[in-house]
Coordinates of C-alpha atoms in Angstrom, one line a residue:
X36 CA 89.3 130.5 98.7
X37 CA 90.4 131.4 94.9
X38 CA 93.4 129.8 95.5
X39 CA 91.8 126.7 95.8
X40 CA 91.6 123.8 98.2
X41 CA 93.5 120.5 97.6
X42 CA 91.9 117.0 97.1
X43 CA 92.8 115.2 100.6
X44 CA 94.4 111.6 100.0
X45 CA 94.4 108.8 102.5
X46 CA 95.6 104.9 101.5
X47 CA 94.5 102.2 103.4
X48 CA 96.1 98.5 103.0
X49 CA 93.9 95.1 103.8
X50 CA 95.2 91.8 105.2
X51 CA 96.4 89.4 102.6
X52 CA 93.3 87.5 101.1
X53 CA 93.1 83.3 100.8
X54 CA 94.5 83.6 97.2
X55 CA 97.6 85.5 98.2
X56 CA 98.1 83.1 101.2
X57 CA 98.2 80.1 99.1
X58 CA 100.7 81.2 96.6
X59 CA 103.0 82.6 99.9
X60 CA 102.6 86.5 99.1
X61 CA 104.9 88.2 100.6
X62 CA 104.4 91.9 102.1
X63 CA 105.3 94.7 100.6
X64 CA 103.9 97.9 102.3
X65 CA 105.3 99.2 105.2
X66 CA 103.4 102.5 106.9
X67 CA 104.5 105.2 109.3
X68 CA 102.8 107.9 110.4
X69 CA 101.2 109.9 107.1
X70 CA 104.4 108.0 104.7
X71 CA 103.3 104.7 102.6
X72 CA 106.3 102.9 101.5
X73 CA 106.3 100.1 98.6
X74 CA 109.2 97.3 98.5
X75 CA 110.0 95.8 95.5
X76 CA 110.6 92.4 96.9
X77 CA 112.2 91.1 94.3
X78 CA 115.2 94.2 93.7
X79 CA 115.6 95.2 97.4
X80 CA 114.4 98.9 96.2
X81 CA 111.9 100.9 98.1
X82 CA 109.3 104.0 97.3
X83 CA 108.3 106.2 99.7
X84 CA 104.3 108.4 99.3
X85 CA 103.0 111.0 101.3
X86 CA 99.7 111.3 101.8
X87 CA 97.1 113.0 104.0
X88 CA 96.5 109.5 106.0
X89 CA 97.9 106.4 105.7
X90 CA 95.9 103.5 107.4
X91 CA 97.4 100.2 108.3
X92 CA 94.3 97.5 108.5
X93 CA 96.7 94.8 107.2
X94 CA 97.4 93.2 111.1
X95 CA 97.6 94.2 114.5
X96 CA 93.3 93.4 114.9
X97 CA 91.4 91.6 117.6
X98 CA 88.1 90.6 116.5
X99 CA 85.3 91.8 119.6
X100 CA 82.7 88.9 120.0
X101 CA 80.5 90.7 117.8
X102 CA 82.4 90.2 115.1
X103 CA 84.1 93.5 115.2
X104 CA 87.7 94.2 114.5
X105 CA 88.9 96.4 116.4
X106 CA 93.0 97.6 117.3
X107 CA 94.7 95.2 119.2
X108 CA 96.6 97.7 120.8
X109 CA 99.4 100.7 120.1
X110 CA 102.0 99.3 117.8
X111 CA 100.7 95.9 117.7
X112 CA 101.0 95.5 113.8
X113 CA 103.9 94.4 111.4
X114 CA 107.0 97.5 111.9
X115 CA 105.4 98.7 115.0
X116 CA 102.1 100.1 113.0
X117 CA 99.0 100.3 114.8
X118 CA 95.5 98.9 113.0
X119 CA 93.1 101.2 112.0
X120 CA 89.5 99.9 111.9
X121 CA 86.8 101.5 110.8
X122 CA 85.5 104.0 113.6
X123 CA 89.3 105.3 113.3
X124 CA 88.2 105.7 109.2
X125 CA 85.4 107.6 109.5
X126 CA 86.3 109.9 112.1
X127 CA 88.8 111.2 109.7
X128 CA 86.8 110.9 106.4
X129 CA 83.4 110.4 106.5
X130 CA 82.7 112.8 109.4
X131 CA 84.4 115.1 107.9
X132 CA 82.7 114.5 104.6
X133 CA 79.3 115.8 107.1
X134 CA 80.6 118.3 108.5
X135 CA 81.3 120.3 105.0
X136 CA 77.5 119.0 104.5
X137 CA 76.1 120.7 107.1
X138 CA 77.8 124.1 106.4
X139 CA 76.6 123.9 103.2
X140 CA 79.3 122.7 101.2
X141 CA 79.3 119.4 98.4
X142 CA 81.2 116.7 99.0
X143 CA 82.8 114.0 97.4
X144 CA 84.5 110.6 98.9
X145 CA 85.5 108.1 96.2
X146 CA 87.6 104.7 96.9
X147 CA 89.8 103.8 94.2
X148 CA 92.0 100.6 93.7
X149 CA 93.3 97.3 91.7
X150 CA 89.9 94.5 91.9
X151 CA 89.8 92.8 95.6
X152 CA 91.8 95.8 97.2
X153 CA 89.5 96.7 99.7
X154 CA 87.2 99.4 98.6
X155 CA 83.8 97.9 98.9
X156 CA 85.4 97.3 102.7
X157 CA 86.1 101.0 103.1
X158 CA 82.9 102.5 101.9
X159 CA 80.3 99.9 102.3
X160 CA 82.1 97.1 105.4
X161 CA 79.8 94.1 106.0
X162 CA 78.2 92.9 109.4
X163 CA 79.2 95.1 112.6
X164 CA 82.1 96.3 110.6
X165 CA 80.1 99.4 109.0
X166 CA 81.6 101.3 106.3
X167 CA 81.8 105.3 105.4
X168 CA 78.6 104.7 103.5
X169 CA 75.8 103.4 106.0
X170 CA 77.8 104.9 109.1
X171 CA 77.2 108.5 107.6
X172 CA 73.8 107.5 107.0
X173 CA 72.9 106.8 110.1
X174 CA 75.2 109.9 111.3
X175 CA 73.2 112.8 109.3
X176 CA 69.7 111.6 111.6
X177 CA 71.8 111.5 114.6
X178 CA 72.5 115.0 114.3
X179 CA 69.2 116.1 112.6
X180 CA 67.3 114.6 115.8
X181 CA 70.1 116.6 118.3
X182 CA 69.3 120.0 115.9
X183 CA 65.7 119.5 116.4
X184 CA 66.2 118.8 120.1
X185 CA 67.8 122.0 120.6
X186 CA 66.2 125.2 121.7
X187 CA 66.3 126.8 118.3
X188 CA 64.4 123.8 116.5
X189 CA 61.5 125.7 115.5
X190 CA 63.6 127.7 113.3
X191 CA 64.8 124.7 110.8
X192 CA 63.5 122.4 108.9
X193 CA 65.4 119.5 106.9
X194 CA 65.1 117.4 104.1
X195 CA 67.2 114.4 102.8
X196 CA 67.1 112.7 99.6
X197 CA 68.9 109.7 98.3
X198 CA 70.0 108.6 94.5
X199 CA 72.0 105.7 93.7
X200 CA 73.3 104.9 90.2
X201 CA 76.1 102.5 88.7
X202 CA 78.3 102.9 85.5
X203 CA 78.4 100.1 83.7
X204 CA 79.8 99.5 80.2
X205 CA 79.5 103.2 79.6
X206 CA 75.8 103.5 80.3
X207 CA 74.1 105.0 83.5
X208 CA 71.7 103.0 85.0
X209 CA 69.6 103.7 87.8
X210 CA 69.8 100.8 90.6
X211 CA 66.3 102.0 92.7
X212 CA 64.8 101.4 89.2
X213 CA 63.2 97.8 88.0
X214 CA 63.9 98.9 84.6
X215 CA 66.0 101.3 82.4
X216 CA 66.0 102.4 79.2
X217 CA 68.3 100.9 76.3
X218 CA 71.7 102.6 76.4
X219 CA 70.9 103.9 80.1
X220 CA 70.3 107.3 81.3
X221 CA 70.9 110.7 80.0
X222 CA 74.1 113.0 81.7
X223 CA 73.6 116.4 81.0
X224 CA 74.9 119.9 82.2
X225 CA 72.5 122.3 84.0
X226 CA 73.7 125.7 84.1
X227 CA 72.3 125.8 87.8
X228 CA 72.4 123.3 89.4
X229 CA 75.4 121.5 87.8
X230 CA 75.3 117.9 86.6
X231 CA 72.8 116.2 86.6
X232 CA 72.0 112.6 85.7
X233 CA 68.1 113.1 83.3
X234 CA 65.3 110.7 85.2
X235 CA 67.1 109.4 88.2
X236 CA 65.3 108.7 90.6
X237 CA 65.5 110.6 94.1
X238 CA 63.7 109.3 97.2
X239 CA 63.1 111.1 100.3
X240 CA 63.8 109.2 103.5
X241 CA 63.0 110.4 107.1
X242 CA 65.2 107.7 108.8
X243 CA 68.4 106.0 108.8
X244 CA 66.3 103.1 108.5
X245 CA 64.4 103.9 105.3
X246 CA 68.1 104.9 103.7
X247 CA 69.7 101.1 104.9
X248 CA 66.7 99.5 103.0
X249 CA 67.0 101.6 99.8
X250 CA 70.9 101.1 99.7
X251 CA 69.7 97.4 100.0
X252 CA 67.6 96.9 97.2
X253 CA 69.7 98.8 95.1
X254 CA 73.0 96.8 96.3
X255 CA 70.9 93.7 94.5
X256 CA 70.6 95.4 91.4
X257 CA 73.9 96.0 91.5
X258 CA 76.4 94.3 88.8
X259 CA 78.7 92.3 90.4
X260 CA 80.9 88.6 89.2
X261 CA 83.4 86.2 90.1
X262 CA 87.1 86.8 88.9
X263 CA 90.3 85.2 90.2
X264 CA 90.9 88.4 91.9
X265 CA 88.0 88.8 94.2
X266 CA 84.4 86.3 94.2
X267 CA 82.3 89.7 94.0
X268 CA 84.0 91.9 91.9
X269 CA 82.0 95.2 91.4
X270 CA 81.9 95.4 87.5
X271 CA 81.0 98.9 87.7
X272 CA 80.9 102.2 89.2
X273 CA 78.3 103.0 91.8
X274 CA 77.5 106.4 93.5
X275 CA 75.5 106.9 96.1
X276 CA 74.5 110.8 96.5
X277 CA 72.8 112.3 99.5
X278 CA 71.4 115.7 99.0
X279 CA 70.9 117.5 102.7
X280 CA 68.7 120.4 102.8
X281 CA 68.2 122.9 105.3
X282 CA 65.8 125.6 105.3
X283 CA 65.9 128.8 107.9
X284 CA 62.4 129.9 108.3
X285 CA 61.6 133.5 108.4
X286 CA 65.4 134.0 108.3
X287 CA 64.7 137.3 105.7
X288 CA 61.5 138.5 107.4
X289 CA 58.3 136.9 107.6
X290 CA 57.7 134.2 105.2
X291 CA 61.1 134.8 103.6
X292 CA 63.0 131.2 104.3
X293 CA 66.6 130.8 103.6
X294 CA 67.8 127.6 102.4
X295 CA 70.7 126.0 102.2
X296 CA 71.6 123.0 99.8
X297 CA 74.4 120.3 100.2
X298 CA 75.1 117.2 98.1
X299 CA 77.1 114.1 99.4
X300 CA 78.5 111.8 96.4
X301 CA 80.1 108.7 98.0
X302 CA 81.6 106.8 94.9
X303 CA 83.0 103.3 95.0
X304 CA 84.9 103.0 91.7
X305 CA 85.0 99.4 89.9
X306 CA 88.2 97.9 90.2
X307 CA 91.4 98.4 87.9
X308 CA 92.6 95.1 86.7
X309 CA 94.9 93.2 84.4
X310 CA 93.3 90.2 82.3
X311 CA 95.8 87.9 83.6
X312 CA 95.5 88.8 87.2
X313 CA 91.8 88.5 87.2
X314 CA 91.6 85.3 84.2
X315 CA 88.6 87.3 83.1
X316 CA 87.2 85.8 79.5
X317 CA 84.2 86.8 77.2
X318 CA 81.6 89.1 79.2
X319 CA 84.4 89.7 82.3
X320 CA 86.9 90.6 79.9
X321 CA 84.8 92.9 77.7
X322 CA 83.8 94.7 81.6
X323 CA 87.0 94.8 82.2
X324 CA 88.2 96.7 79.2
X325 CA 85.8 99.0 80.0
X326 CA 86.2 99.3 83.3
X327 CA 90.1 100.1 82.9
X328 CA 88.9 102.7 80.1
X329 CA 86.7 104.8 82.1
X330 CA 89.5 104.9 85.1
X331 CA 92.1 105.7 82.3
X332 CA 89.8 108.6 81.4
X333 CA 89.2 109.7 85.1
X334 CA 93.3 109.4 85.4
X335 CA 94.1 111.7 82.3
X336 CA 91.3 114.4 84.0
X337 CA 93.7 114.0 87.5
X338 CA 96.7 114.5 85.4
X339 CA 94.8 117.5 83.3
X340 CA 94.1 119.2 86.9
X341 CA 97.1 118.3 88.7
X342 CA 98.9 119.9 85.7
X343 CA 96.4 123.4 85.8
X344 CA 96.5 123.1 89.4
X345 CA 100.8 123.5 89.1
X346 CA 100.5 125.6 86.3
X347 CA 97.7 128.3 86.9
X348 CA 98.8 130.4 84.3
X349 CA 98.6 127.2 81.6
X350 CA 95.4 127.0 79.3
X351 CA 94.9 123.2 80.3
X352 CA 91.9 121.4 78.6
X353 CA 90.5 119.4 81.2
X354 CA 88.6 115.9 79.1
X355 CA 85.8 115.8 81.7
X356 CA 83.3 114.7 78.6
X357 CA 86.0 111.3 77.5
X358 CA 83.3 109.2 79.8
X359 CA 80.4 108.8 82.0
X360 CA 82.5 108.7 85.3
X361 CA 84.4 112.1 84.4
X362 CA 81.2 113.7 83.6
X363 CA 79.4 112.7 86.6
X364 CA 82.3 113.8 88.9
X365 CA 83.0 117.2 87.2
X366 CA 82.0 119.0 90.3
X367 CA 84.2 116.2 92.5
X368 CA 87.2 116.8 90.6
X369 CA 88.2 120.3 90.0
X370 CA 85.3 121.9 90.7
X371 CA 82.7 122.8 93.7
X372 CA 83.1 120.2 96.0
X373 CA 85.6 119.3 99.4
X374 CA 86.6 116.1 98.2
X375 CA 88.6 112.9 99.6
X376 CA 90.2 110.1 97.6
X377 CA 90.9 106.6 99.9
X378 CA 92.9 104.3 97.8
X379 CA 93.0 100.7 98.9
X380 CA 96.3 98.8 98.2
X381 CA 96.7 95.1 98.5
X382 CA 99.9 94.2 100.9
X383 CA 101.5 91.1 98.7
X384 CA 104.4 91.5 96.4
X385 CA 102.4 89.8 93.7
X386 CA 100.6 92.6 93.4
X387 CA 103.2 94.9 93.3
X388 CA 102.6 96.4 89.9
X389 CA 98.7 97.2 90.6
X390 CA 99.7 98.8 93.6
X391 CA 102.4 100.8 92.6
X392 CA 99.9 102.3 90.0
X393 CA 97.4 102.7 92.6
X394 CA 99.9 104.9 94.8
X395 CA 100.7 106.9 91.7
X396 CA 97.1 107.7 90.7
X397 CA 96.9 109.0 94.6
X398 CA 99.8 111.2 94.6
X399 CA 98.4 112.8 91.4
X400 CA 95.5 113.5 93.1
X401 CA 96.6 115.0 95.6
X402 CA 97.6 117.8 93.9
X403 CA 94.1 119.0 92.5
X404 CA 92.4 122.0 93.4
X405 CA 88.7 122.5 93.8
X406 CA 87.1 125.9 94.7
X407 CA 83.9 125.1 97.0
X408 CA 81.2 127.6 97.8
X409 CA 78.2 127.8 100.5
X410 CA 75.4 126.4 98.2
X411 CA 72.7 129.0 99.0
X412 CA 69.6 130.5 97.4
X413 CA 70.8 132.4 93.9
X414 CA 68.6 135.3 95.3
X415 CA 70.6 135.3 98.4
X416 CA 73.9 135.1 96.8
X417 CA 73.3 138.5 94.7
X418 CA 72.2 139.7 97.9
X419 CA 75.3 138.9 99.5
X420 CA 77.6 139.9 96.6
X421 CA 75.6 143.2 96.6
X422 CA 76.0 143.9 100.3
X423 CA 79.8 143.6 99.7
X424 CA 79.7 145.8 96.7
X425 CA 78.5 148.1 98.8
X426 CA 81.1 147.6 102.5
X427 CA 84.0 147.9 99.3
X428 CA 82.4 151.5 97.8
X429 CA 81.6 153.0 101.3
X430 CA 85.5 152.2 102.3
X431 CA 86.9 153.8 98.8
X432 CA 84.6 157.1 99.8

């Protein structure tokens, strides 16, 4: 894999909301198969974006008694398009997101997007419309209770953790703590293990349970406020990591365990906004600055990387350390991860700028490469390396 594997993209467009409705938005995304088109409304001109999935969750939905919305059959939305819920999400995303986590691999999903796009939708859902976040949850016990129901359970064991911070005004703060210290948390780089965020804390949970309460109490202490744009804007980043852990006993002889680490990072970015879109003033504004400042610094790292990633020849200096975000996804973007961007794009013409720069920030992306590696023990690695070493002399002799 030294060529690198790209960064997969998928869009995904919401209905209108009640403020687009009132001032008689009209649409301005049209989808077919993996192609995204934008309309400029007003000049009759078109755009057209390929990405890796494009999801149409703008019409086409019957809601289930339970309050689910599911596809109200093939072709039913605007242009033929067919609604994607959220089952039809995951499946593509999140699951895949697991499966790279139970070969051993770290993974990345972040949701990206202009304030009241949809993200929180995407990653978190509300009621019996479950997002990427607490369906994967729930997912990685599924198939730890199948693994230890099989006839080879006595060789594993597993461990899962979970962390939960937000970024907000440029300062880490841990959201399963009642306190944090002034100017928030330390971001360092550990020559092992990677980045690492100093004192955050990590609980270990036996049941998908235990995870939905933690993600709750955090989700309180989370920094949220009304804007024109959206009632609960997210005024700042907020990543959720999952490490997965499974050890191998006796796998190198007796009392010799191998082990084999994965994280999951599942990042729901703070919205991009424009001052007078949102009417944000004092505080909101201030966040807002900030806000668009940390995503302008995670954009010039996409351009950096799309640019090395074009150019592999090209000494490219990569500004991972501009911010706290570009830190904290260093192994995300560009490095050793499988990672998937979902941008979410508001349908009404009024929003046509915002989501025009939303589909450009995606295409970017796609273009980066990351170079993932099995995250085994470092004893087992040389072992491995050495064992080739040797397969590569015996065939030169």
């Amino acid at each position: 894999m030294s060529e690198g594997e790209s960064v997969r993209v998928a869009v995904r467009v919401r209905p209108f909301n009640a403020r687009e409705k009132e001032r008689n938005a009209k649409l301005c995304i049209r989808m077919e198969d993996k192609t995204t088109t934008i309309i400029n409304v007003e000049e009759d001109k078109e755009k057209k974006f390929t990405f890796d999935f494009s999801y149409w969750s703008h019409d086409g939905a019957n809601e289930r008694p339970d309050g689910y919305n599911e596809p109200a059959g093939e072709g039913m939305g605007t242009d033929g398009a067919t609604y994607a819920d959220q089952d039809a999400v995951f499946k593509d995303l999140g699951q895949g997101v697991l499966n790279n986590a139970y070969e051993g691999f770290n993974s990345c999903l972040f949701a990206y997007g202009q304030t009241g796009s949809g993200k929180s939708y995407s990653m978190v859902g509300y009621g019996t419309n479950k997002g990427i976040v607490p369906v994967s949850c729930d997912a990685i016990f599924k198939k730890i209770d199948e693994m230890k129901a099989s006839p080879d359970a006595g060789k594993f064991q597993y461990q899962v953790t979970i962390q939960m911070l937000e970024i907000y005004n440029e300062q880490v703060r841990d959201l399963f703590a009642k306190t944090n210290p002034t100017g928030g948390l330390k971001v360092r780089m550990n020559p092992k293990s990677g980045v690492e965020v100093v004192g955050l804390t990590e609980w270990p949970v036996g049941s998908y349970r235990e995870i939905d309460e933690r993600i709750e109490t955090a989700t309180k202490n989370r920094t949220v406020a009304a804007t024109q744009m959206n009632a609960t804007s997210s005024r700042a980043h907020t990543v959720v990591t999952i490490a997965y852990t499974q050890l191998e006993l006796n796998a190198k002889g007796p009392g010799k365990h191998s082990e084999k680490k994965a994280k999951i990072n599942l990042v729901d970015l703070a919205g991009s906004e424009r001052a007078e879109s949102t009417g944000a003033t004092g505080d909101r504004l201030k966040e807002g600055a900030a806000i668009n400042l940390s995503l302008t610094m995670l954009g010039n790292v996409i351009t950096a990387l799309a640019e090395k990633s074009n150019n592999p020849n090209k000494k490219v200096l990569v500004p991972y350390r501009d911010s706290k975000l570009t830190c904290i996804l260093q192994d995300a973007l560009g490095g050793n991860a499988k990672t998937i961007m979902i941008c979410a794009l508001s349908p009404a013409d009024i929003n046509y700028e915002e989501t025009l720069s939303t589909l450009r920030y995606a295409d970017r992306a796609k273009q980066i490469k990351n170079k993932p590696k099995v995250n085994l023990d470092p004893t087992e690695v040389l072992i491995q390396q050495l064992k080739e070493e040797n397969e590569r002399l015996k065939k030169m002799g």
